[in-house]
mmCIF file of C-alpha atoms in Angstrom:
data_model
loop_
_atom_site.group_PDB
_atom_site.id
_atom_site.type_symbol
_atom_site.label_atom_id
_atom_site.label_comp_id
_atom_site.label_asym_id
_atom_site.label_seq_id
_atom_site.Cartn_x
_atom_site.Cartn_y
_atom_site.Cartn_z
ATOM 1 C CA LYS A 107 0.008 0.063 0.013
ATOM 2 C CA HIS A 108 2.785 2.522 0.934
ATOM 3 C CA GLU A 109 5.510 0.865 -1.306
ATOM 4 C CA GLY A 110 7.406 3.464 -3.112
ATOM 5 C CA THR A 111 6.825 6.167 -0.843
ATOM 6 C CA GLN A 112 9.441 7.965 1.320
ATOM 7 C CA LEU A 113 9.347 8.737 5.090
ATOM 8 C CA ARG A 114 10.758 12.152 6.034
ATOM 9 C CA CYS A 115 12.085 12.256 9.697
ATOM 10 C CA ALA A 116 13.242 15.356 11.175
ATOM 11 C CA LEU A 117 15.316 15.848 14.522
ATOM 12 C CA PHE A 118 14.942 18.699 16.895
ATOM 13 C CA SER A 119 17.014 19.789 19.731
ATOM 14 C CA LYS A 120 14.758 22.733 20.975
ATOM 15 C CA PRO A 121 11.072 23.699 21.088
ATOM 16 C CA GLU A 122 11.436 26.762 18.691
ATOM 17 C CA GLY A 123 10.019 25.786 15.303
ATOM 18 C CA PHE A 124 9.014 22.324 16.217
ATOM 19 C CA PRO A 125 8.021 20.303 14.242
ATOM 20 C CA LYS A 126 8.813 22.445 11.076
ATOM 21 C CA ASP A 127 11.482 21.163 8.807
ATOM 22 C CA ALA A 128 13.384 24.670 8.623
ATOM 23 C CA ALA A 129 13.975 24.419 12.319
ATOM 24 C CA ALA A 130 15.194 20.759 12.361
ATOM 25 C CA LEU A 131 18.871 19.832 13.666
ATOM 26 C CA ALA A 132 18.802 17.309 10.883
ATOM 27 C CA THR A 133 16.555 15.573 8.564
ATOM 28 C CA VAL A 134 16.654 12.079 6.740
ATOM 29 C CA THR A 135 14.473 10.528 4.057
ATOM 30 C CA ALA A 136 13.960 6.749 3.957
ATOM 31 C CA PRO A 137 12.144 4.467 1.537
ATOM 32 C CA VAL A 138 9.011 2.648 2.906
ATOM 33 C CA THR A 139 9.495 -1.125 2.305
ATOM 34 C CA GLY A 140 7.026 -3.454 3.716
ATOM 35 C CA GLY A 141 5.285 -0.630 5.623
ATOM 36 C CA ILE A 142 8.499 0.060 7.465
ATOM 37 C CA ALA A 143 11.097 2.675 6.965
ATOM 38 C CA THR A 144 14.369 3.279 9.064
ATOM 39 C CA CYS A 145 15.638 6.926 9.431
ATOM 40 C CA VAL A 146 19.203 7.137 10.917
ATOM 41 C CA PHE A 147 20.683 10.255 12.458
ATOM 42 C CA ALA A 148 24.367 9.800 12.727
ATOM 43 C CA ARG A 149 27.040 11.777 14.791
ATOM 44 C CA ILE A 150 24.568 13.385 17.283
ATOM 45 C CA ALA A 151 25.756 14.655 20.622
ATOM 46 C CA PRO A 152 23.908 13.487 23.855
ATOM 47 C CA GLY A 153 21.052 15.764 24.628
ATOM 48 C CA THR A 154 17.167 16.129 24.728
ATOM 49 C CA TYR A 155 15.728 15.685 21.310
ATOM 50 C CA ALA A 156 12.156 15.147 19.458
ATOM 51 C CA VAL A 157 11.458 13.348 16.089
ATOM 52 C CA ALA A 158 8.728 14.407 13.645
ATOM 53 C CA ALA A 159 8.183 12.278 10.612
ATOM 54 C CA PHE A 160 5.694 12.098 7.856
ATOM 55 C CA GLU A 161 5.094 9.771 4.805
ATOM 56 C CA ASP A 162 5.907 11.988 1.720
ATOM 57 C CA ARG A 163 3.371 10.011 -0.652
ATOM 58 C CA ASN A 164 3.947 12.527 -3.648
ATOM 59 C CA GLY A 165 7.437 13.186 -3.036
ATOM 60 C CA ASN A 166 7.156 17.040 -2.671
ATOM 61 C CA GLY A 167 9.156 17.066 0.603
ATOM 62 C CA LYS A 168 6.117 18.538 2.732
ATOM 63 C CA LEU A 169 3.249 17.404 4.697
ATOM 64 C CA ASP A 170 0.335 17.717 2.648
ATOM 65 C CA SER A 171 -2.964 18.868 4.114
ATOM 66 C CA ASN A 172 -6.526 19.634 3.112
ATOM 67 C CA VAL A 173 -8.329 23.064 3.108
ATOM 68 C CA LEU A 174 -9.022 22.699 6.809
ATOM 69 C CA GLY A 175 -5.415 22.169 7.603
ATOM 70 C CA GLN A 176 -5.586 18.627 8.453
ATOM 71 C CA PRO A 177 -2.772 16.187 7.149
ATOM 72 C CA THR A 178 -3.553 14.184 4.227
ATOM 73 C CA GLU A 179 -0.281 12.148 4.566
ATOM 74 C CA GLY A 180 0.648 9.979 7.690
ATOM 75 C CA TYR A 181 2.649 11.495 10.342
ATOM 76 C CA ALA A 182 4.240 10.513 13.551
ATOM 77 C CA PHE A 183 6.037 11.899 16.670
ATOM 78 C CA SER A 184 8.725 10.495 18.965
ATOM 79 C CA ARG A 185 7.143 9.088 22.307
ATOM 80 C CA ASP A 186 3.829 8.607 20.567
ATOM 81 C CA ALA A 187 3.042 12.381 21.088
ATOM 82 C CA ARG A 188 -0.386 12.885 19.442
ATOM 83 C CA ALA A 189 -1.530 15.820 17.388
ATOM 84 C CA ARG A 190 -4.728 17.334 18.916
ATOM 85 C CA PHE A 191 -5.733 20.487 16.969
ATOM 86 C CA GLY A 192 -2.210 20.987 15.781
ATOM 87 C CA PRO A 193 1.108 19.215 16.298
ATOM 88 C CA PRO A 194 2.136 18.306 19.857
ATOM 89 C CA LYS A 195 4.555 20.546 21.838
ATOM 90 C CA PHE A 196 8.243 19.604 21.733
ATOM 91 C CA ASP A 197 8.155 18.631 25.489
ATOM 92 C CA ALA A 198 5.435 16.097 24.618
ATOM 93 C CA ALA A 199 7.810 14.292 22.083
ATOM 94 C CA ALA A 200 11.055 15.028 23.721
ATOM 95 C CA PHE A 201 13.336 12.247 24.869
ATOM 96 C CA ALA A 202 16.741 12.051 26.500
ATOM 97 C CA TYR A 203 19.590 10.645 24.379
ATOM 98 C CA ALA A 204 22.648 9.695 26.255
ATOM 99 C CA GLY A 205 24.861 8.687 23.230
ATOM 100 C CA GLY A 206 25.557 5.276 21.427
ATOM 101 C CA THR A 207 22.694 3.659 19.472
ATOM 102 C CA LEU A 208 19.164 4.460 20.247
ATOM 103 C CA THR A 209 16.290 2.659 18.439
ATOM 104 C CA MET A 210 12.685 3.932 18.655
ATOM 105 C CA GLN A 211 9.595 3.100 16.705
ATOM 106 C CA LEU A 212 7.194 5.631 15.580
ATOM 107 C CA ARG A 213 3.536 4.844 14.804
ATOM 108 C CA VAL A 214 2.287 6.652 11.836
ATOM 109 C CA GLU A 215 -1.174 8.192 12.107
ATOM 110 C CA TYR A 216 -3.542 8.860 9.227
#
């Protein structure tokens, strides 16, 4: 169903601008295969971060929305932070990163 699409992931280190790509510390795009995509952020210093991701179905590099501003592509946030009348706050998605390898799963909402 989602084969051939891309998951665009953005890593944030502060609340300002979250979850807009322009404010991200780093962005990564990964192909969706078998309903799964893996975004890898390398050389990240220990600290507090949040991740925002969306399935870029049409390859335009942005989360599309309808006339009411509701997303028309799937999206996800770290810590399963939920969007309620707009994106969650940075603090709701924030997690501590101590260094090394950290694996987390994000559940995309449609």
